[in-house]
PDB file of C-alpha atoms in Angstrom:
ATOM      1  CA  MET E   1      76.866 -48.259 -52.187  1.00  0.00           C
ATOM      2  CA  GLU E   2      76.323 -44.841 -51.165  1.00  0.00           C
ATOM      3  CA  THR E   3      77.903 -45.463 -47.913  1.00  0.00           C
ATOM      4  CA  LEU E   4      81.012 -46.998 -49.167  1.00  0.00           C
ATOM      5  CA  ILE E   5      81.292 -44.084 -51.815  1.00  0.00           C
ATOM      6  CA  ALA E   6      80.951 -41.483 -48.778  1.00  0.00           C
ATOM      7  CA  ASN E   7      83.351 -43.420 -46.822  1.00  0.00           C
ATOM      8  CA  PRO E   8      86.110 -44.849 -48.945  1.00  0.00           C
ATOM      9  CA  TRP E   9      88.209 -45.919 -45.864  1.00  0.00           C
ATOM     10  CA  LEU E  10      85.787 -48.621 -45.281  1.00  0.00           C
ATOM     11  CA  MET E  11      87.016 -50.583 -48.248  1.00  0.00           C
ATOM     12  CA  PHE E  12      90.570 -49.685 -47.158  1.00  0.00           C
ATOM     13  CA  LEU E  13      90.014 -51.562 -44.031  1.00  0.00           C
ATOM     14  CA  ALA E  14      88.200 -54.471 -45.554  1.00  0.00           C
ATOM     15  CA  VAL E  15      91.308 -55.201 -47.756  1.00  0.00           C
ATOM     16  CA  LEU E  16      93.875 -55.426 -44.885  1.00  0.00           C
ATOM     17  CA  ARG E  17      93.584 -58.947 -43.914  1.00  0.00           C
ATOM     18  CA  PRO E  18      93.626 -60.340 -47.739  1.00  0.00           C
ATOM     19  CA  LEU E  19      96.758 -57.927 -48.359  1.00  0.00           C
ATOM     20  CA  GLY E  20      98.474 -59.155 -45.528  1.00  0.00           C
ATOM     21  CA  MET E  21      97.648 -62.734 -46.829  1.00  0.00           C
ATOM     22  CA  CYS E  22      98.948 -62.088 -50.491  1.00  0.00           C
ATOM     23  CA  LEU E  23     101.846 -60.568 -49.196  1.00  0.00           C
ATOM     24  CA  ILE E  24     103.490 -63.795 -48.307  1.00  0.00           C
ATOM     25  CA  PHE E  25     101.418 -66.290 -49.935  1.00  0.00           C
ATOM     26  CA  PRO E  26     103.409 -67.109 -53.120  1.00  0.00           C
ATOM     27  CA  VAL E  27     100.520 -68.774 -55.113  1.00  0.00           C
ATOM     28  CA  LEU E  28      98.552 -65.109 -54.709  1.00  0.00           C
ATOM     29  CA  GLY E  29     101.923 -62.921 -55.298  1.00  0.00           C
ATOM     30  CA  SER E  30     102.012 -60.196 -57.800  1.00  0.00           C
ATOM     31  CA  ARG E  31     104.948 -62.511 -59.378  1.00  0.00           C
ATOM     32  CA  ASN E  32     102.999 -65.519 -59.682  1.00  0.00           C
ATOM     33  CA  LEU E  33      99.949 -63.810 -61.128  1.00  0.00           C
ATOM     34  CA  GLY E  34     101.640 -61.744 -63.412  1.00  0.00           C
ATOM     35  CA  SER E  35     101.175 -58.441 -62.321  1.00  0.00           C
ATOM     36  CA  ALA E  36     100.287 -56.155 -58.696  1.00  0.00           C
ATOM     37  CA  PHE E  37      97.166 -55.147 -60.841  1.00  0.00           C
ATOM     38  CA  VAL E  38      96.006 -58.576 -60.949  1.00  0.00           C
ATOM     39  CA  ARG E  39      97.031 -59.266 -57.331  1.00  0.00           C
ATOM     40  CA  ASN E  40      95.207 -56.061 -56.266  1.00  0.00           C
ATOM     41  CA  GLY E  41      91.930 -57.004 -58.401  1.00  0.00           C
ATOM     42  CA  LEU E  42      91.996 -60.227 -56.446  1.00  0.00           C
ATOM     43  CA  ILE E  43      92.348 -58.698 -52.949  1.00  0.00           C
ATOM     44  CA  LEU E  44      89.239 -56.494 -53.912  1.00  0.00           C
ATOM     45  CA  SER E  45      87.238 -59.306 -54.680  1.00  0.00           C
ATOM     46  CA  PHE E  46      88.146 -61.230 -51.562  1.00  0.00           C
ATOM     47  CA  SER E  47      87.083 -58.014 -49.510  1.00  0.00           C
ATOM     48  CA  PHE E  48      83.641 -57.621 -50.917  1.00  0.00           C
ATOM     49  CA  PRO E  49      81.752 -60.479 -48.866  1.00  0.00           C
ATOM     50  CA  VAL E  50      82.833 -59.063 -45.476  1.00  0.00           C
ATOM     51  CA  LEU E  51      81.956 -55.298 -46.626  1.00  0.00           C
ATOM     52  CA  PRO E  52      78.517 -55.576 -44.866  1.00  0.00           C
ATOM     53  CA  LEU E  53      80.453 -55.727 -41.364  1.00  0.00           C
ATOM     54  CA  TYR E  54      81.637 -52.385 -42.050  1.00  0.00           C
ATOM     55  CA  LEU E  55      78.744 -50.878 -43.724  1.00  0.00           C
ATOM     56  CA  ALA E  56      76.198 -52.125 -41.461  1.00  0.00           C
ATOM     57  CA  ASP E  57      73.861 -49.630 -39.590  1.00  0.00           C
ATOM     58  CA  ALA E  58      75.990 -50.588 -36.365  1.00  0.00           C
ATOM     59  CA  PRO E  59      79.272 -51.378 -37.735  1.00  0.00           C
ATOM     60  CA  ILE E  60      82.031 -53.133 -35.635  1.00  0.00           C
ATOM     61  CA  VAL E  61      84.530 -50.798 -36.786  1.00  0.00           C
ATOM     62  CA  THR E  62      84.014 -46.886 -35.786  1.00  0.00           C
ATOM     63  CA  PRO E  63      86.349 -44.153 -37.326  1.00  0.00           C
ATOM     64  CA  GLU E  64      87.737 -43.652 -33.567  1.00  0.00           C
ATOM     65  CA  MET E  65      89.149 -47.352 -33.341  1.00  0.00           C
ATOM     66  CA  VAL E  66      91.099 -46.743 -36.782  1.00  0.00           C
ATOM     67  CA  ASN E  67      94.642 -46.031 -35.946  1.00  0.00           C
ATOM     68  CA  GLY E  68      98.032 -47.531 -36.556  1.00  0.00           C
ATOM     69  CA  MET E  69      97.458 -50.655 -34.336  1.00  0.00           C
ATOM     70  CA  PHE E  70      94.691 -51.326 -35.854  1.00  0.00           C
ATOM     71  CA  ILE E  71      95.987 -51.455 -39.458  1.00  0.00           C
ATOM     72  CA  PHE E  72      99.019 -53.559 -37.863  1.00  0.00           C
ATOM     73  CA  GLN E  73      96.504 -55.978 -36.174  1.00  0.00           C
ATOM     74  CA  GLU E  74      94.754 -56.589 -39.435  1.00  0.00           C
ATOM     75  CA  ILE E  75      97.553 -57.224 -41.435  1.00  0.00           C
ATOM     76  CA  THR E  76      99.449 -59.204 -38.953  1.00  0.00           C
ATOM     77  CA  ILE E  77      96.351 -61.749 -38.999  1.00  0.00           C
ATOM     78  CA  GLY E  78      96.512 -61.625 -42.785  1.00  0.00           C
ATOM     79  CA  VAL E  79     100.373 -62.277 -42.618  1.00  0.00           C
ATOM     80  CA  LEU E  80     100.072 -65.186 -40.180  1.00  0.00           C
ATOM     81  CA  ILE E  81      97.391 -66.884 -42.588  1.00  0.00           C
ATOM     82  CA  GLY E  82      99.666 -66.503 -45.717  1.00  0.00           C
ATOM     83  CA  PHE E  83     102.474 -67.937 -43.615  1.00  0.00           C
ATOM     84  CA  VAL E  84     100.584 -70.992 -42.740  1.00  0.00           C
ATOM     85  CA  VAL E  85      99.163 -71.766 -46.072  1.00  0.00           C
ATOM     86  CA  ALA E  86     102.663 -71.264 -47.426  1.00  0.00           C
ATOM     87  CA  LEU E  87     104.382 -74.122 -45.728  1.00  0.00           C
ATOM     88  CA  PRO E  88     103.831 -76.665 -48.161  1.00  0.00           C
ATOM     89  CA  PHE E  89     105.220 -74.660 -51.281  1.00  0.00           C
ATOM     90  CA  TRP E  90     108.433 -73.812 -48.860  1.00  0.00           C
ATOM     91  CA  ALA E  91     108.480 -77.471 -47.933  1.00  0.00           C
ATOM     92  CA  LEU E  92     108.453 -78.749 -51.595  1.00  0.00           C
ATOM     93  CA  ASP E  93     111.159 -75.775 -52.553  1.00  0.00           C
ATOM     94  CA  SER E  94     113.137 -77.000 -49.742  1.00  0.00           C
ATOM     95  CA  ALA E  95     112.898 -80.584 -51.033  1.00  0.00           C
ATOM     96  CA  GLY E  96     114.050 -79.909 -54.446  1.00  0.00           C
ATOM     97  CA  PHE E  97     117.048 -78.192 -52.999  1.00  0.00           C
ATOM     98  CA  ILE E  98     117.822 -80.993 -51.101  1.00  0.00           C
ATOM     99  CA  ILE E  99     117.730 -83.403 -53.762  1.00  0.00           C
ATOM    100  CA  ASP E 100     119.818 -81.256 -56.188  1.00  0.00           C
ATOM    101  CA  THR E 101     122.480 -80.691 -53.677  1.00  0.00           C
ATOM    102  CA  ILE E 102     122.702 -84.781 -53.051  1.00  0.00           C
ATOM    103  CA  ARG E 103     122.844 -85.402 -56.723  1.00  0.00           C
ATOM    104  CA  GLY E 104     125.384 -82.604 -57.280  1.00  0.00           C
ATOM    105  CA  ALA E 105     123.418 -80.027 -59.471  1.00  0.00           C
ATOM    106  CA  SER E 106     122.785 -77.249 -56.635  1.00  0.00           C
ATOM    107  CA  MET E 107     124.907 -74.874 -58.730  1.00  0.00           C
ATOM    108  CA  GLY E 108     122.520 -74.910 -61.405  1.00  0.00           C
ATOM    109  CA  SER E 109     119.991 -72.376 -59.617  1.00  0.00           C
ATOM    110  CA  VAL E 110     117.932 -70.033 -61.052  1.00  0.00           C
ATOM    111  CA  LEU E 111     114.958 -67.897 -60.190  1.00  0.00           C
ATOM    112  CA  ASN E 112     111.713 -69.267 -59.209  1.00  0.00           C
ATOM    113  CA  PRO E 113     108.855 -67.364 -60.493  1.00  0.00           C
ATOM    114  CA  SER E 114     106.324 -68.383 -57.885  1.00  0.00           C
ATOM    115  CA  LEU E 115     108.356 -68.033 -54.783  1.00  0.00           C
ATOM    116  CA  GLY E 116     110.230 -65.076 -55.951  1.00  0.00           C
ATOM    117  CA  GLU E 117     113.568 -65.971 -54.956  1.00  0.00           C
ATOM    118  CA  ALA E 118     116.511 -68.260 -56.161  1.00  0.00           C
ATOM    119  CA  ALA E 119     115.596 -72.041 -56.177  1.00  0.00           C
ATOM    120  CA  SER E 120     116.699 -75.461 -57.609  1.00  0.00           C
ATOM    121  CA  VAL E 121     115.572 -76.722 -60.954  1.00  0.00           C
ATOM    122  CA  LEU E 122     113.629 -79.395 -58.932  1.00  0.00           C
ATOM    123  CA  GLY E 123     112.267 -77.346 -56.477  1.00  0.00           C
ATOM    124  CA  ILE E 124     110.857 -75.134 -59.122  1.00  0.00           C
ATOM    125  CA  ILE E 125     109.325 -78.121 -61.028  1.00  0.00           C
ATOM    126  CA  PHE E 126     107.992 -79.466 -57.390  1.00  0.00           C
ATOM    127  CA  VAL E 127     106.257 -75.871 -56.720  1.00  0.00           C
ATOM    128  CA  GLN E 128     104.751 -75.310 -59.929  1.00  0.00           C
ATOM    129  CA  LEU E 129     103.044 -79.029 -59.955  1.00  0.00           C
ATOM    130  CA  PHE E 130     101.760 -78.386 -56.791  1.00  0.00           C
ATOM    131  CA  ILE E 131     100.413 -75.307 -57.617  1.00  0.00           C
ATOM    132  CA  ALA E 132      98.333 -76.975 -60.365  1.00  0.00           C
ATOM    133  CA  LEU E 133      97.481 -79.643 -57.755  1.00  0.00           C
ATOM    134  CA  PHE E 134      96.479 -77.018 -55.172  1.00  0.00           C
ATOM    135  CA  PHE E 135      93.968 -75.684 -57.577  1.00  0.00           C
ATOM    136  CA  MET E 136      92.590 -78.694 -58.740  1.00  0.00           C
ATOM    137  CA  HIS E 137      92.081 -80.013 -55.201  1.00  0.00           C
ATOM    138  CA  GLY E 138      90.397 -76.958 -53.982  1.00  0.00           C
ATOM    139  CA  GLY E 139      93.137 -75.414 -52.148  1.00  0.00           C
ATOM    140  CA  LEU E 140      91.902 -71.890 -52.650  1.00  0.00           C
ATOM    141  CA  ASN E 141      88.521 -72.683 -51.323  1.00  0.00           C
ATOM    142  CA  HIS E 142      90.385 -73.822 -48.239  1.00  0.00           C
ATOM    143  CA  VAL E 143      92.103 -70.770 -48.212  1.00  0.00           C
ATOM    144  CA  LEU E 144      89.040 -68.330 -48.386  1.00  0.00           C
ATOM    145  CA  GLU E 145      87.296 -70.265 -45.867  1.00  0.00           C
ATOM    146  CA  ILE E 146      90.169 -69.819 -43.645  1.00  0.00           C
ATOM    147  CA  LEU E 147      90.204 -65.975 -44.342  1.00  0.00           C
ATOM    148  CA  TYR E 148      86.566 -65.301 -43.612  1.00  0.00           C
ATOM    149  CA  ARG E 149      86.488 -67.648 -40.383  1.00  0.00           C
ATOM    150  CA  SER E 150      89.242 -65.327 -39.030  1.00  0.00           C
ATOM    151  CA  TRP E 151      86.753 -62.412 -39.183  1.00  0.00           C
ATOM    152  CA  GLN E 152      84.340 -64.637 -36.789  1.00  0.00           C
ATOM    153  CA  ILE E 153      87.276 -65.827 -34.450  1.00  0.00           C
ATOM    154  CA  ILE E 154      88.847 -62.134 -34.151  1.00  0.00           C
ATOM    155  CA  PRO E 155      86.812 -59.561 -35.318  1.00  0.00           C
ATOM    156  CA  PRO E 156      88.021 -56.245 -36.514  1.00  0.00           C
ATOM    157  CA  GLY E 157      89.486 -54.149 -33.964  1.00  0.00           C
ATOM    158  CA  THR E 158      89.959 -56.890 -31.394  1.00  0.00           C
ATOM    159  CA  PRO E 159      93.103 -56.954 -29.557  1.00  0.00           C
ATOM    160  CA  PHE E 160      95.154 -60.204 -29.606  1.00  0.00           C
ATOM    161  CA  THR E 161      97.961 -61.588 -27.567  1.00  0.00           C
ATOM    162  CA  PHE E 162     100.692 -64.572 -28.294  1.00  0.00           C
ATOM    163  CA  SER E 163     100.383 -66.928 -25.623  1.00  0.00           C
ATOM    164  CA  ASP E 164     102.244 -70.148 -25.279  1.00  0.00           C
ATOM    165  CA  ARG E 165      99.568 -72.176 -26.500  1.00  0.00           C
ATOM    166  CA  TRP E 166     100.057 -69.899 -29.777  1.00  0.00           C
ATOM    167  CA  LEU E 167     103.927 -70.645 -29.727  1.00  0.00           C
ATOM    168  CA  GLN E 168     103.085 -74.466 -29.421  1.00  0.00           C
ATOM    169  CA  LEU E 169     100.972 -74.303 -32.399  1.00  0.00           C
ATOM    170  CA  LEU E 170     103.488 -72.301 -34.195  1.00  0.00           C
ATOM    171  CA  LEU E 171     106.157 -74.561 -33.425  1.00  0.00           C
ATOM    172  CA  ALA E 172     103.705 -77.657 -34.668  1.00  0.00           C
ATOM    173  CA  GLN E 173     103.575 -75.646 -38.149  1.00  0.00           C
ATOM    174  CA  TRP E 174     107.118 -75.550 -38.260  1.00  0.00           C
ATOM    175  CA  ASN E 175     107.703 -79.511 -37.369  1.00  0.00           C
ATOM    176  CA  THR E 176     104.753 -80.051 -40.128  1.00  0.00           C
ATOM    177  CA  MET E 177     106.751 -78.302 -42.778  1.00  0.00           C
ATOM    178  CA  GLN E 178     109.777 -80.331 -41.865  1.00  0.00           C
ATOM    179  CA  ALA E 179     107.698 -83.447 -42.149  1.00  0.00           C
ATOM    180  CA  LEU E 180     106.385 -82.665 -45.371  1.00  0.00           C
ATOM    181  CA  CYS E 181     109.759 -82.061 -46.670  1.00  0.00           C
ATOM    182  CA  VAL E 182     111.665 -85.145 -45.219  1.00  0.00           C
ATOM    183  CA  GLY E 183     108.546 -87.473 -46.254  1.00  0.00           C
ATOM    184  CA  PHE E 184     108.780 -86.240 -50.004  1.00  0.00           C
ATOM    185  CA  VAL E 185     112.478 -86.592 -50.504  1.00  0.00           C
ATOM    186  CA  LEU E 186     113.289 -89.693 -48.449  1.00  0.00           C
ATOM    187  CA  PRO E 187     112.655 -92.194 -51.381  1.00  0.00           C
ATOM    188  CA  ALA E 188     114.873 -90.413 -53.591  1.00  0.00           C
ATOM    189  CA  VAL E 189     117.446 -89.479 -50.776  1.00  0.00           C
ATOM    190  CA  THR E 190     117.294 -93.184 -50.164  1.00  0.00           C
ATOM    191  CA  VAL E 191     118.061 -94.383 -53.740  1.00  0.00           C
ATOM    192  CA  MET E 192     120.947 -91.846 -54.258  1.00  0.00           C
ATOM    193  CA  VAL E 193     122.781 -92.986 -50.872  1.00  0.00           C
ATOM    194  CA  LEU E 194     122.513 -96.670 -51.963  1.00  0.00           C
ATOM    195  CA  THR E 195     123.824 -95.769 -55.416  1.00  0.00           C
ATOM    196  CA  ASP E 196     126.842 -94.155 -53.817  1.00  0.00           C
ATOM    197  CA  LEU E 197     127.277 -96.990 -51.667  1.00  0.00           C
ATOM    198  CA  ALA E 198     127.481 -99.198 -54.654  1.00  0.00           C
ATOM    199  CA  VAL E 199     129.599 -96.976 -56.736  1.00  0.00           C
ATOM    200  CA  GLY E 200     132.059 -97.028 -54.008  1.00  0.00           C
ATOM    201  CA  LEU E 201     131.988-100.731 -53.804  1.00  0.00           C
ATOM    202  CA  MET E 202     132.683-100.736 -57.428  1.00  0.00           C
ATOM    203  CA  ASN E 203     135.614 -98.541 -57.338  1.00  0.00           C
ATOM    204  CA  ARG E 204     137.000-100.730 -54.099  1.00  0.00           C
ATOM    205  CA  SER E 205     136.900-103.570 -56.512  1.00  0.00           C
ATOM    206  CA  ALA E 206     138.287-101.629 -59.469  1.00  0.00           C
ATOM    207  CA  GLN E 207     140.154 -98.877 -58.369  1.00  0.00           C
ATOM    208  CA  GLN E 208     141.898 -97.959 -61.782  1.00  0.00           C
ATOM    209  CA  LEU E 209     138.477 -96.892 -62.748  1.00  0.00           C
ATOM    210  CA  ASN E 210     136.843 -93.485 -62.015  1.00  0.00           C
ATOM    211  CA  VAL E 211     133.687 -94.787 -61.532  1.00  0.00           C
ATOM    212  CA  PHE E 212     132.622 -91.725 -59.823  1.00  0.00           C
ATOM    213  CA  PHE E 213     132.311 -89.973 -62.761  1.00  0.00           C
ATOM    214  CA  LEU E 214     129.298 -91.868 -63.665  1.00  0.00           C
ATOM    215  CA  ALA E 215     128.078 -91.096 -60.214  1.00  0.00           C
ATOM    216  CA  MET E 216     126.318 -88.008 -60.926  1.00  0.00           C
ATOM    217  CA  PRO E 217     124.160 -88.990 -64.091  1.00  0.00           C
ATOM    218  CA  ILE E 218     123.219 -92.503 -62.401  1.00  0.00           C
ATOM    219  CA  LYS E 219     121.953 -90.990 -59.171  1.00  0.00           C
ATOM    220  CA  SER E 220     120.210 -88.300 -61.248  1.00  0.00           C
ATOM    221  CA  ILE E 221     118.459 -91.018 -63.144  1.00  0.00           C
ATOM    222  CA  MET E 222     117.741 -93.262 -59.930  1.00  0.00           C
ATOM    223  CA  ALA E 223     116.352 -90.139 -58.074  1.00  0.00           C
ATOM    224  CA  LEU E 224     113.958 -89.088 -61.213  1.00  0.00           C
ATOM    225  CA  LEU E 225     112.602 -92.794 -61.394  1.00  0.00           C
ATOM    226  CA  MET E 226     111.826 -92.912 -57.769  1.00  0.00           C
ATOM    227  CA  LEU E 227     110.368 -89.579 -57.719  1.00  0.00           C
ATOM    228  CA  ILE E 228     108.059 -90.583 -60.259  1.00  0.00           C
ATOM    229  CA  MET E 229     107.286 -93.561 -58.976  1.00  0.00           C
ATOM    230  CA  SER E 230     106.315 -92.192 -55.534  1.00  0.00           C
ATOM    231  CA  LEU E 231     104.581 -88.845 -56.537  1.00  0.00           C
ATOM    232  CA  LEU E 232     101.171 -90.256 -55.824  1.00  0.00           C
ATOM    233  CA  PHE E 233     102.079 -90.908 -52.433  1.00  0.00           C
ATOM    234  CA  ALA E 234     104.249 -88.038 -51.774  1.00  0.00           C
ATOM    235  CA  PHE E 235     101.711 -85.519 -52.503  1.00  0.00           C
ATOM    236  CA  ARG E 236      98.743 -87.614 -50.647  1.00  0.00           C
ATOM    237  CA  ALA E 237     100.356 -85.954 -47.194  1.00  0.00           C
ATOM    238  CA  TYR E 238     100.064 -82.454 -49.082  1.00  0.00           C
ATOM    239  CA  PHE E 239      96.262 -82.980 -49.659  1.00  0.00           C
ATOM    240  CA  THR E 240      95.762 -84.193 -45.932  1.00  0.00           C
ATOM    241  CA  HIS E 241      97.648 -81.186 -44.810  1.00  0.00           C
ATOM    242  CA  LEU E 242      95.335 -78.775 -47.088  1.00  0.00           C
ATOM    243  CA  ASP E 243      92.177 -80.509 -45.990  1.00  0.00           C
ATOM    244  CA  ALA E 244      93.176 -80.025 -42.120  1.00  0.00           C
ATOM    245  CA  LEU E 245      94.554 -76.409 -42.459  1.00  0.00           C
ATOM    246  CA  PRO E 246      90.896 -74.852 -41.540  1.00  0.00           C
ATOM    247  CA  GLN E 247      91.056 -76.494 -38.225  1.00  0.00           C
ATOM    248  CA  GLN E 248      94.466 -75.841 -37.651  1.00  0.00           C
ATOM    249  CA  ILE E 249      94.722 -72.146 -38.527  1.00  0.00           C
ATOM    250  CA  GLY E 250      91.264 -71.742 -36.756  1.00  0.00           C
ATOM    251  CA  ALA E 251      92.922 -73.223 -33.481  1.00  0.00           C
ATOM    252  CA  TRP E 252      95.951 -70.824 -33.845  1.00  0.00           C
ATOM    253  CA  LEU E 253      93.823 -67.729 -34.477  1.00  0.00           C
ATOM    254  CA  GLU E 254      91.526 -68.578 -31.371  1.00  0.00           C
ATOM    255  CA  ALA E 255      94.790 -68.973 -29.383  1.00  0.00           C
ATOM    256  CA  MET E 256      95.564 -65.600 -30.016  1.00  0.00           C
ATOM    257  CA  MET E 257      92.285 -64.144 -28.205  1.00  0.00           C
ATOM    258  CA  PRO E 258      92.687 -62.833 -25.037  1.00  0.00           C
TER     259      PRO E 258
END
């Protein structure tokens, strides 16, 4: 403790990676937690277990190593971790926007407090529901496991590079987000397309009736019913993705080592 009081810059170094992660991970953002004070408290608590790395008799970080590049590298590692962990939440937000666009309700977008940006109504519902399931499933434990493993894979001050393998893993993460989004919306989109087809056939046989006036409420009801029936199976893919995150991000970080 005396060493920490005499060298407060050591605490600053320890919080760089958690800070970078919280800057992009929506669940641990200041908007979602209510204030920046709560977020900063969490960042400090996340950094306490790694303080021995900086306070040891032979620390791996010396004052000579601390410069602008060191700070940039540490924050970059945290941002990359937050980026990968945030992909399922972005996928759900996109899924809600797709469903609302097809059913004709995309103009009713509002501010999503979790992501800090405008989103559709269903996107907000999906993200808020998944946040609750995220903590119930132990997602925060996975995030902390990934964060602390990063210090083992890439010690502070270790230079890293972005190789072709790293770019391939990045592309795989992007494809995973697309697959999660499409897999979630596919049942509802299929029902809405079939509803449009049925309404079109009705209008073909009775052209004097304006049946498309009823298309939006019918599609909304059918989509909501399908979502309720498929939620258990839809979120199962997200839970599987969360369980595999430590191995995926570990391989991603290892690919950054020279």
